[in-house]
Coordinates of C-alpha atoms and ligand atoms in Angstrom, one line a residue:
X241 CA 94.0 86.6 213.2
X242 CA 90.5 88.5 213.7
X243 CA 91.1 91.6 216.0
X244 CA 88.1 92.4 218.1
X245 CA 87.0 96.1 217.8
X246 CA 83.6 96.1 219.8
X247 CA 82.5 93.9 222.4
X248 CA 79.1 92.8 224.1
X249 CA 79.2 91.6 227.6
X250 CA 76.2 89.2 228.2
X251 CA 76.0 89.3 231.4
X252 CA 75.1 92.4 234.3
X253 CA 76.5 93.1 238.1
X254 CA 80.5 93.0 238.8
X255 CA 81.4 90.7 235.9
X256 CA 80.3 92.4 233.4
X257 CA 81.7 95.9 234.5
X258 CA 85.3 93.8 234.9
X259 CA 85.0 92.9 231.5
X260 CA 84.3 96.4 230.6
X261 CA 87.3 97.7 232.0
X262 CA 90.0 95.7 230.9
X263 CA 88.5 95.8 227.2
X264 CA 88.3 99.9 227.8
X265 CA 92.3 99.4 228.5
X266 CA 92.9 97.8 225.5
X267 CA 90.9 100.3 223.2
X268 CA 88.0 98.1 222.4
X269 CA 83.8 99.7 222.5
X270 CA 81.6 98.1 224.9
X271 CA 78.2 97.2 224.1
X272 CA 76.2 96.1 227.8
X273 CA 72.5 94.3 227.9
X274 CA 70.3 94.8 230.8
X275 CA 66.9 93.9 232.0
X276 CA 64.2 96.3 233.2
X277 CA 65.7 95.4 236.6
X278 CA 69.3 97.0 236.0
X279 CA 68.4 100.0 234.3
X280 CA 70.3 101.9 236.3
X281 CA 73.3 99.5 236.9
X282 CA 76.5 100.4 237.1
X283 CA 77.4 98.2 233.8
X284 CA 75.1 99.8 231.9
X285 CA 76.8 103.4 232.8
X286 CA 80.4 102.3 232.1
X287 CA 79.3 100.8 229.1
X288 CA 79.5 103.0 225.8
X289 CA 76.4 101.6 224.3
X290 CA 74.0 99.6 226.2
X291 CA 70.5 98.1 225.0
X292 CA 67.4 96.9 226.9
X293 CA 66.8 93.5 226.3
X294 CA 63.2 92.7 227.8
X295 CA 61.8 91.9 232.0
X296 CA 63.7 91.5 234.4
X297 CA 63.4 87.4 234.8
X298 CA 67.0 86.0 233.8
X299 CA 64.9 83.8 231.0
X300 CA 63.7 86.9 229.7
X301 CA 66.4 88.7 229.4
X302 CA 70.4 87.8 229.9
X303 CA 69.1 84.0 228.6
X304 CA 68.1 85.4 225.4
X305 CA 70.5 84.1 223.1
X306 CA 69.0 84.9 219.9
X307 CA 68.1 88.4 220.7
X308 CA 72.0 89.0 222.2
X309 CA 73.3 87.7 218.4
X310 CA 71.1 90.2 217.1
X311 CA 71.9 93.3 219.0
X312 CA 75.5 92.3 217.7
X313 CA 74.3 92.5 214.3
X314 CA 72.8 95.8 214.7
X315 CA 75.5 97.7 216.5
X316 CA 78.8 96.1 214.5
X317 CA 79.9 94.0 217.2
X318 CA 82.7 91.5 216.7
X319 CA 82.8 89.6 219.6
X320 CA 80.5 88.5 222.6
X321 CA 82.2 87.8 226.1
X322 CA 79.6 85.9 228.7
X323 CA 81.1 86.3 231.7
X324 CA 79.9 83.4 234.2
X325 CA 76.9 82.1 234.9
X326 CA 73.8 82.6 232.3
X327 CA 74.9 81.6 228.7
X328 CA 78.5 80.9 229.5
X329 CA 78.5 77.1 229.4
X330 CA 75.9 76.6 227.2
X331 CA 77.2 75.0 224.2
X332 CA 73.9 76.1 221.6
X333 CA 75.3 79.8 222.4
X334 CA 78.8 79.2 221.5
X335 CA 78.0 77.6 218.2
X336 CA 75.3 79.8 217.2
X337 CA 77.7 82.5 218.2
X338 CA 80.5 81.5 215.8
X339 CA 77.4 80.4 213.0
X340 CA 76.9 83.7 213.2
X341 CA 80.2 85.0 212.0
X342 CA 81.0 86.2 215.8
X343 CA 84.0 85.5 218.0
X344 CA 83.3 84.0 221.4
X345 CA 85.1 84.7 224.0
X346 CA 85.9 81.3 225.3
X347 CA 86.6 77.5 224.5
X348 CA 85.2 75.8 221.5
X349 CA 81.9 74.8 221.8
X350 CA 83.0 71.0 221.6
X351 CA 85.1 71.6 225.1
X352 CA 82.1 73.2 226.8
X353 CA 80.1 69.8 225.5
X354 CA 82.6 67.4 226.7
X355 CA 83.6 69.0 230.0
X356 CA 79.8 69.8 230.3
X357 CA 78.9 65.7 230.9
X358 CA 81.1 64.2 233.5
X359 CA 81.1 60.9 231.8
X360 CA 82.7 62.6 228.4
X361 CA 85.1 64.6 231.0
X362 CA 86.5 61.2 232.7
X363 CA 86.4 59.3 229.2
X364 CA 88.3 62.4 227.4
X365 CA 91.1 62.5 229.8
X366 CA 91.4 58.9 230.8
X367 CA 94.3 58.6 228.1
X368 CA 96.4 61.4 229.9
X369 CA 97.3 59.4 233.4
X370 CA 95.1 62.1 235.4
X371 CA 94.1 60.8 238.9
X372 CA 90.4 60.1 239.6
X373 CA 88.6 59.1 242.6
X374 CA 87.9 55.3 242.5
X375 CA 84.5 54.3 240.7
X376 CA 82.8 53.6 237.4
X377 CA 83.8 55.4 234.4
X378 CA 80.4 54.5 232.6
X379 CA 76.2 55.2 233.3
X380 CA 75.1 52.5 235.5
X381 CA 72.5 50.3 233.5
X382 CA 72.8 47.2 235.9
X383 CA 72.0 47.5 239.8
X384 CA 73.2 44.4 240.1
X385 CA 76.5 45.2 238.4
X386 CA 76.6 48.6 240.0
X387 CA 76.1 47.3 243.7
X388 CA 79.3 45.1 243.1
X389 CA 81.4 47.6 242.1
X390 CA 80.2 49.5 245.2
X391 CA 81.1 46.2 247.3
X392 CA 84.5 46.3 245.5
X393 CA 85.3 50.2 246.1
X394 CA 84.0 50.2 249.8
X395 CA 81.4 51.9 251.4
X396 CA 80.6 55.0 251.6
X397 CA 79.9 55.8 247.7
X398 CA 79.0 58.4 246.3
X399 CA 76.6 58.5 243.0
X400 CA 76.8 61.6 240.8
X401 CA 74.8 62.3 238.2
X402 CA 76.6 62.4 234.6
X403 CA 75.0 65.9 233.7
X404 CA 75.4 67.3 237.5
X405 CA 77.6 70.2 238.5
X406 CA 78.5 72.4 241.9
X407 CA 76.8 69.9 244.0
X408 CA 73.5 68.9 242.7
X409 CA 72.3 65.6 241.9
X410 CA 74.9 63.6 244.1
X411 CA 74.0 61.0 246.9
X412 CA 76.0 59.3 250.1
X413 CA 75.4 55.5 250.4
X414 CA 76.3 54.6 253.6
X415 CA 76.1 50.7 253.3
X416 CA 74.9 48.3 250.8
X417 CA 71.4 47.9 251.5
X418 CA 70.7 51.8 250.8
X419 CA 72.0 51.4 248.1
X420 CA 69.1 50.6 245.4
X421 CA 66.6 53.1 246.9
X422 CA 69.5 55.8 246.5
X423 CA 70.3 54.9 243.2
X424 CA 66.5 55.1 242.2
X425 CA 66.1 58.6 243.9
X426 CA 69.4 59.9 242.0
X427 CA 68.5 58.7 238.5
X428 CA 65.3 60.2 238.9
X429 CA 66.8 63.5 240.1
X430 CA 68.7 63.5 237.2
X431 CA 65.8 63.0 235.2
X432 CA 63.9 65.8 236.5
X433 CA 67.1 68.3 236.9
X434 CA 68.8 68.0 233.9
X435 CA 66.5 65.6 231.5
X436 CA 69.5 63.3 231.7
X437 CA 69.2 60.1 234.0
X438 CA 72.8 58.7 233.8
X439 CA 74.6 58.4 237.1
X440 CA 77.4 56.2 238.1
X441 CA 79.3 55.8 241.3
X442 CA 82.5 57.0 242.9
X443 CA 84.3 56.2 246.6
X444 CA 82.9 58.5 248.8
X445 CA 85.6 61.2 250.1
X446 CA 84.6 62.3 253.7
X447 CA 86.3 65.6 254.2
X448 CA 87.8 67.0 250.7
X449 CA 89.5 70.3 250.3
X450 CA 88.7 71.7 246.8
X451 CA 91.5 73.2 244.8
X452 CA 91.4 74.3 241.4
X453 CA 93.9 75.0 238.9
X454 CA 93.8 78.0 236.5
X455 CA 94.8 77.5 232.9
X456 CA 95.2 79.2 229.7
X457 CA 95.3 77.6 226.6
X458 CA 95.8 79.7 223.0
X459 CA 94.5 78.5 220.0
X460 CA 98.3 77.4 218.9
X461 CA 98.2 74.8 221.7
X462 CA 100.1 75.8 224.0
X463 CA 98.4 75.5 227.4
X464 CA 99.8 76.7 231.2
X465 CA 98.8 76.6 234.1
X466 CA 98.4 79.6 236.7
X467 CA 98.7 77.6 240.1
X468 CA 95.8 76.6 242.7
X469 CA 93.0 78.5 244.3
X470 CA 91.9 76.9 247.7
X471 CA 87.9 77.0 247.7
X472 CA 87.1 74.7 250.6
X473 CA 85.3 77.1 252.6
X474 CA 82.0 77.0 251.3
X475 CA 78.2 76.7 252.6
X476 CA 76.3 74.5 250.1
X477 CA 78.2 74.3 247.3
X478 CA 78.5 78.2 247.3
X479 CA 81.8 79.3 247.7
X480 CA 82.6 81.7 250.9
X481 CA 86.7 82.5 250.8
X482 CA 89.2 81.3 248.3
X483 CA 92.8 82.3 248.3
X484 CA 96.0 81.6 246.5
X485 CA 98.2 80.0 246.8
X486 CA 96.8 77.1 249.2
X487 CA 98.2 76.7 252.2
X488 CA 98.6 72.9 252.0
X489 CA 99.9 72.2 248.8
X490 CA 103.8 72.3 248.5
X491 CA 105.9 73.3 245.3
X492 CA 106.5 69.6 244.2
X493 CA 102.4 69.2 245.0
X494 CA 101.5 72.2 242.5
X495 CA 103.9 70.8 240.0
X496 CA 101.8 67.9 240.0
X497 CA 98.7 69.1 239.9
X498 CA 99.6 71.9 237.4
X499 CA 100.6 69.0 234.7
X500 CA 97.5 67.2 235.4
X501 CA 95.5 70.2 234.8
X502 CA 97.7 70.8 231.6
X503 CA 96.7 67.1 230.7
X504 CA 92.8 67.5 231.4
X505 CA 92.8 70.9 229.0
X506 CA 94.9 69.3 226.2
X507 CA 92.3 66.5 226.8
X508 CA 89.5 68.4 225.4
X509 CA 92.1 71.1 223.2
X510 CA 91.0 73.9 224.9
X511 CA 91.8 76.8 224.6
X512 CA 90.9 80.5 227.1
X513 CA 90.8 80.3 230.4
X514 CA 89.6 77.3 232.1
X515 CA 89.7 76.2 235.4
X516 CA 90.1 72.3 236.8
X517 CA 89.1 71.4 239.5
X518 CA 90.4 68.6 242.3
X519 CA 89.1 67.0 245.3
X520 CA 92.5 66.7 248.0
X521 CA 92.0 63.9 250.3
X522 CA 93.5 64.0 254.4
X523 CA 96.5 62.2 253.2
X524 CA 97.4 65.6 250.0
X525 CA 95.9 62.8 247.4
X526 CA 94.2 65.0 244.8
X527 CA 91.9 63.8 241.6
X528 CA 90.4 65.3 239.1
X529 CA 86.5 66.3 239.7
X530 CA 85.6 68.2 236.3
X531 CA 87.0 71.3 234.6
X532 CA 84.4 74.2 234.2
X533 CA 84.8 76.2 230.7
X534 CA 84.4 79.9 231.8
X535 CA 86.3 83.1 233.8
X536 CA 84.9 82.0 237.4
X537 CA 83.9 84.7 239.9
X538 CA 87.4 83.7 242.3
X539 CA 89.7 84.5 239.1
X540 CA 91.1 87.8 241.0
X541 CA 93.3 86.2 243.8
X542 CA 95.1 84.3 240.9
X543 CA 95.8 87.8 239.0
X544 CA 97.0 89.2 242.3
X545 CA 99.3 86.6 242.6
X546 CA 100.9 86.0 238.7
X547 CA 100.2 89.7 237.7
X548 CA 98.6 88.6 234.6
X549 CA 95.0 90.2 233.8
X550 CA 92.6 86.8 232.8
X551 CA 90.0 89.2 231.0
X552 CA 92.9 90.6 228.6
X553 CA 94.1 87.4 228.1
X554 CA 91.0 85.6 227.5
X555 CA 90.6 88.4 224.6
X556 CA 93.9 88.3 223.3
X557 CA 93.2 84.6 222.9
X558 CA 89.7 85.0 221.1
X559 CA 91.6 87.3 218.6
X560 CA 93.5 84.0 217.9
X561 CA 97.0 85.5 219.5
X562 CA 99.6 83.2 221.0
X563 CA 100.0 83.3 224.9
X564 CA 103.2 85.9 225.5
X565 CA 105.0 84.1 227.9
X566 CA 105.7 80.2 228.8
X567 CA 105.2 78.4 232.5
X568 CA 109.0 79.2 233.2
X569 CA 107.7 82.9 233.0
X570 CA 105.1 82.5 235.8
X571 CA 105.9 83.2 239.4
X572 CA 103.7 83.6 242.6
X573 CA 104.0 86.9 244.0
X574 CA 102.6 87.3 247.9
X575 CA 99.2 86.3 248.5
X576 CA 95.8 87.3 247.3
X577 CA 92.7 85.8 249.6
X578 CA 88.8 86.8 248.6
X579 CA 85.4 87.0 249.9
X580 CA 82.2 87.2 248.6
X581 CA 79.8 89.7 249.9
X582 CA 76.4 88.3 249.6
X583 CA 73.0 89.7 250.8
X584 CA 72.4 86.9 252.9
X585 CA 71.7 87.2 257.1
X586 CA 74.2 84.8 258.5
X587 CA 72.4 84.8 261.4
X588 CA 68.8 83.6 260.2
X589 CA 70.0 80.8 258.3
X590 CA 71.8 82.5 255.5
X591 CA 68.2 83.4 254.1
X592 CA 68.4 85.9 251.1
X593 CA 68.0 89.8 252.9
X594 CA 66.9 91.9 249.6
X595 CA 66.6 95.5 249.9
X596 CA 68.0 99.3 249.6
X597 CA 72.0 99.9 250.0
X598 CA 71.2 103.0 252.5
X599 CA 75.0 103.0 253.0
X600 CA 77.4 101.3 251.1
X601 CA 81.2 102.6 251.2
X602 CA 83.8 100.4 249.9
X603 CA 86.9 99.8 252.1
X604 CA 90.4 100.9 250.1
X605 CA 94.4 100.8 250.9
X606 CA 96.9 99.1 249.9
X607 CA 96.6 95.3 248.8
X608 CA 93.0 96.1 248.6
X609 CA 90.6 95.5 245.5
X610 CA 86.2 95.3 245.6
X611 CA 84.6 94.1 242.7
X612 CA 81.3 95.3 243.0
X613 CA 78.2 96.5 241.1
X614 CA 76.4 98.3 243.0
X615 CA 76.3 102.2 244.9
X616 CA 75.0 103.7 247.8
X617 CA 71.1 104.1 247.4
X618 CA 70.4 101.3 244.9
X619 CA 68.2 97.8 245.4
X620 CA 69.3 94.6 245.0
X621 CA 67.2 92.7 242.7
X622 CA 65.4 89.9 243.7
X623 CA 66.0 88.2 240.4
X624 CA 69.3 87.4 240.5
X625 CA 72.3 85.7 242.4
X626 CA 72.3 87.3 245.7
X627 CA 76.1 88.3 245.8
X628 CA 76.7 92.3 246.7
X629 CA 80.5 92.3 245.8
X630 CA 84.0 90.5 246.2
X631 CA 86.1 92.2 248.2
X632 CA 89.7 90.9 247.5
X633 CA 93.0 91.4 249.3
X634 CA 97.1 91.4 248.1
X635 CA 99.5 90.9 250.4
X636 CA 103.4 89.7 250.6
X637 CA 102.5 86.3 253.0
X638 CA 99.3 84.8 253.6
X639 CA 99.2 86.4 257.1
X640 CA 99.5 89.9 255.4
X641 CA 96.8 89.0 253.2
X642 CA 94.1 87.8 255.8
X643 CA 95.4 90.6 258.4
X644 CA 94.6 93.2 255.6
X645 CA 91.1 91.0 254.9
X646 CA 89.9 91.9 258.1
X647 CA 90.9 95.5 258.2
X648 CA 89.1 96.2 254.9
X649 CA 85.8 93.8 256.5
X650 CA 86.2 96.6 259.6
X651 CA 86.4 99.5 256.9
X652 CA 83.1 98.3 254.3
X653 CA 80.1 100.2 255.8
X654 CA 76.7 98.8 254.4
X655 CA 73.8 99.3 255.9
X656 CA 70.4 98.4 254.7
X657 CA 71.1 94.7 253.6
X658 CA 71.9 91.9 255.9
X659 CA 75.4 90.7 254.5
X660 CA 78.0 88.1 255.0
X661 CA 80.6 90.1 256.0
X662 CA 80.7 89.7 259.6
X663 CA 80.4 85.5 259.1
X664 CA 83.4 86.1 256.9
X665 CA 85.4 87.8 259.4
X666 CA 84.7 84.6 262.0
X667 CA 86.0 82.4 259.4
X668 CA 89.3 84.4 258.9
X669 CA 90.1 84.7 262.6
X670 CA 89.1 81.2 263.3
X671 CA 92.4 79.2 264.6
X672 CA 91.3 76.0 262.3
X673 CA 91.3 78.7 259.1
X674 CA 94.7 80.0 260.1
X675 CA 96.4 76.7 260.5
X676 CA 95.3 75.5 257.1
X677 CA 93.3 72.9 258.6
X678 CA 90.2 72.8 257.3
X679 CA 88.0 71.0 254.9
X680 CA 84.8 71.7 252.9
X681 CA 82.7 70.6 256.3
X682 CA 84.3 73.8 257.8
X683 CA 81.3 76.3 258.0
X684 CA 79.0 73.6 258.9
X685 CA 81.3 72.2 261.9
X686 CA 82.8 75.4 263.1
X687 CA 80.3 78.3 262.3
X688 CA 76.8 79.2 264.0
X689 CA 74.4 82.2 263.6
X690 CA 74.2 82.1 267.5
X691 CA 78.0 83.4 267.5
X692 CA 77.4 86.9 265.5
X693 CA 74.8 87.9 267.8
X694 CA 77.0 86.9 270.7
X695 CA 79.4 89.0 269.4
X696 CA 77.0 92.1 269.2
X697 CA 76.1 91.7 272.4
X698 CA 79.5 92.0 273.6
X699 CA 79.9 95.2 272.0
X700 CA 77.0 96.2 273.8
X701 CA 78.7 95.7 276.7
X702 CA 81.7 97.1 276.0
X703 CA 79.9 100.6 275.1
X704 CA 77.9 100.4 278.6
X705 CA 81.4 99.8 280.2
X706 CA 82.8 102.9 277.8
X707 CA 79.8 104.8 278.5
X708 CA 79.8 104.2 282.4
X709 CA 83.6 104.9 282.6
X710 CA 83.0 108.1 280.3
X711 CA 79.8 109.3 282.7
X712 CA 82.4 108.7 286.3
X713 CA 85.6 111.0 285.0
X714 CA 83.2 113.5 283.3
X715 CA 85.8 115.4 281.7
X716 CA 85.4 118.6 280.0
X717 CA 88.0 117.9 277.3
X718 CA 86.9 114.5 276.6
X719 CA 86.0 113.7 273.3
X720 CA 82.2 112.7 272.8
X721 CA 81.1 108.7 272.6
X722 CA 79.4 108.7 269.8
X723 CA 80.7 110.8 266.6
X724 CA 77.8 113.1 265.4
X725 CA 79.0 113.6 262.2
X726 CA 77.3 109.8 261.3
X727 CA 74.7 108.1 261.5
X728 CA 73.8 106.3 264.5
X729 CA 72.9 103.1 262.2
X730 CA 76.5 103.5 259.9
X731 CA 77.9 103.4 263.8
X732 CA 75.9 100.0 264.3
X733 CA 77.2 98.4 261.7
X734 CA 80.9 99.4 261.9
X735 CA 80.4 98.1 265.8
X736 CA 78.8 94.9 264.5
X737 CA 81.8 94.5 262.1
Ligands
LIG973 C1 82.9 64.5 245.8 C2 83.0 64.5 247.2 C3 83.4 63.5 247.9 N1 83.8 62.3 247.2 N2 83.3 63.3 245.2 C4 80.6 68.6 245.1 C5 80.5 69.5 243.9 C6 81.0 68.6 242.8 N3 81.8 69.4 242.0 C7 81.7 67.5 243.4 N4 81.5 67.6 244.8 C8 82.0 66.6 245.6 N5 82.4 65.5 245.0 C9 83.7 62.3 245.9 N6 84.0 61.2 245.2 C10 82.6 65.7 247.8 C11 82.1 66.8 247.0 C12 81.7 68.0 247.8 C13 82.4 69.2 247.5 C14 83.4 69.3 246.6 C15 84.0 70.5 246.4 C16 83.7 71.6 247.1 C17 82.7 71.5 248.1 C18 82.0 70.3 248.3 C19 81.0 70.2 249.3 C20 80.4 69.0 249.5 C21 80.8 67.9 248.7

């Protein structure tokens, strides 16, 4: 057992300041990297050491493997912790990390390889009865072959490349005779994207939800899981609100999908936190898509809901202790639902909106929690993802927990930065997203810029009507429209909210 004294987070923005703080509770130094860019991040000031580690592209800087090992060696660190994103799932970095004579906060570099192709994934856990959409469990080699298979599965496919992920590299064949010119354009995106051409071919399902299992593994063996997150809504493969538990699936349903996520882990003998993920047909079907070896940026509605803090965990694991409870321990308490902030304009497009936070004041109360890296006055950099914060909410039912969403959205004041926000609040008031009923088509069927702006104008009306009303009783005693004390663009925004 190796305790960890001193850790280095290799990674900047929210993540790495979560990290920060749960190894701060348990009594271990923090070492943070930055770029030029985040000089003045929030990371690097929570941090008790922090070191410059070159320009601000991500290449340049939070990719540097080598350079991170060394700053370790330097400064008498013990263990590095990549957060998500960057270096996480890069299987080089894990093995140069433990080459090194460095714990790795994380899976074995062999379960980042195998879960990393999804041809090793499907071939790894085909032996523990996991369910998997119909299709071919090898690269296709033969057109001829592969177009027969297609025939036999039933149009529409779907073909994937092997070394794809989150969305990229995948193609819809419609009907048979698409189907070479698809599979040439895919194997050559494949090519091109990842420097690996194998693709093979899956039925095609029309409107999934996405669901994902949490797990923890120790390095005993002993694996759990930590129930489902519901990720469906989500514009382009980036996720936009998750919650947990789902709405759709029923005790017996995460019973089952909890053992197959036990199976896929145990698969590859993983061990830290991992997450699985599953496609969920009309009819509840669910099958296994791929497992992705890191903390993921939704992990905070699961600890709302089991109590149990994933960062402390994924250390106390590292440091080679034994999980301290058993599944028969774990019990879902209320509901936890999140949204990701980004600095986006909903309303032109989603296109990145990069800038100065000239007000930025973080909604609080109870059930309420913002992962953020950011304060009032500071830039967004240009060089990274675009995503302000995760503002996350705790409540006994799932109607407490969105209710209390959108009274926090009403109470987060930025100004300066185009944000998502306001596209969030649509979705959580939208009668499809309250039923349950929705899909991973949902922001695409249901949502349109056009609707924000609708929405502003409304309020404009509504203050002409206020205004006009205010002008015709002319009071002495009433209280003034507009509160002086603020700005009149901090007042925009709450309206726009
Ligand atoms: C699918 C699918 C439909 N049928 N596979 C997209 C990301 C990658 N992890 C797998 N993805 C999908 N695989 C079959 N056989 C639809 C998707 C998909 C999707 C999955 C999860 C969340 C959002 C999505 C958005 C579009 C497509």
């Amino acid at each position: 057992m190796a305790q960890i004294n001193k850790i280095l987070i290799a990674n900047r923005g929210e993540i790495a300041l979560r990290i920060i703080r749960s190894a701060k509770e348990m009594g271990i130094k923090t070492v943070a990297i930055f770029s030029e860019a985040d000089r003045n991040a929030l990371h690097v000031r929570h941090a008790d050491e922090a070191v410059c580690i070159g320009p601000p592209p991500s290449s340049e800087s939070y990719l540097q493997a080598d350079k991170i090992i060394s700053i370790c060696k330097d400064l008498g660190v013990d263990a590095i912790h990549p957060g998500y994103g960057f270096l996480s799932e890069n299987t080089d970095f894990a093995k140069k990390i433990s080459d090194a004579g460095l714990i790795f906060v994380g899976p074995s570099a062999e379960a980042i390889e195998v879960m990393g192709s999804k041809l090793a994934a499907k071939n790894a856990v085909s032996k523990y009865d996991i369910p998997m959409v119909p299709g071919t469990d090898k690269a296709i080699t033969n057109i001829k072959e592969a177009k027969k298979t297609a025939q036999s599965i039933g149009y529409p496919i779907l073909i994937k490349a092997s070394a794809g992920g989150g969305g990229k590299g995948m193609r819809v064949v419609e009907k048979e005779e698409d189907f070479e010119e698809q599979m040439e354009r895919a194997v050559s995106e494949a090519l091109s994207s990842f420097g690996d051409g194998a693709v093979f071919i899956e039925k095609y399902i029309s409107s999934p939800k996405h669901i994902e299992i949490q797990v923890l593994g120790d390095q005993q063996g002993n694996i759990v899981y930590l129930f489902e997150r519901e990720c469906s809504i989500q514009r382009r493969h980036q996720k936009v609100i998750e919650e947990a538990p789902s709405p759709v699936v029923s005790p017996k349903m995460r019973e089952a999908m909890g053992t197959a996520a036990i199976g896929v882990a145990k698969a590859c003998n993983y061990y830290g936190a991992g997450t699985v993920e599953f496609i969920v047909d009309e009819q509840l079907n669910f099958y296994f898509l791929e497992m992705n070896t890191r903390l993921q940026v939704e992990h905070p509605v699961t600890e709302n809901i089991t109590g149990i803090d994933l960062v402390k965990e994924q250390i106390r694991i590292a440091e080679g202790k034994p999980l301290g409870f058993e599944q028969k321990d774990l019990k879902i308490h209320g509901h936890s639902v999140e949204v990701r902030v980004y600095a986006e304009d909903p309303k032109n497009n989603f296109l990145p909106d990069i800038g100065t936070l000239q007000t930025y004041i973080r909604p609080q109360g109870p059930g309420i929690r913002v992962d953020d890296g950011f304060e009032q006055g500071m830039d967004i950099p240009i060089y990274y993802d675009p995503m302000i914060s995760k503002l996350i909410s705790h409540g006994k039912d799932r109607e407490e927990a969105i209710q209390r969403m959108i009274r926090a959205i009403d109470e987060y004041e930025i100004t300066g930065i185009a944000t998502t926000l306001d596209c969030c609040k649509y979705v959580l008031n939208h009668e499809a997203f309250l039923s349950g009923k929705f899909d991973t088509n949902f922001i695409d069927k249901h949502f349109k810029g056009e609707y924000l702006e609708e929405e502003a104008s409304m309020d404009t009306k509504s203050i002409a009507a206020a205004l006009a009303s205010h002008l015709m009783t002319q009071s002495t005693e009433s209280k003034p429209l507009i509160n002086n004390g603020t700005s009149a663009q901090k007042q925009k925004s709450k309206w726009k909210n």
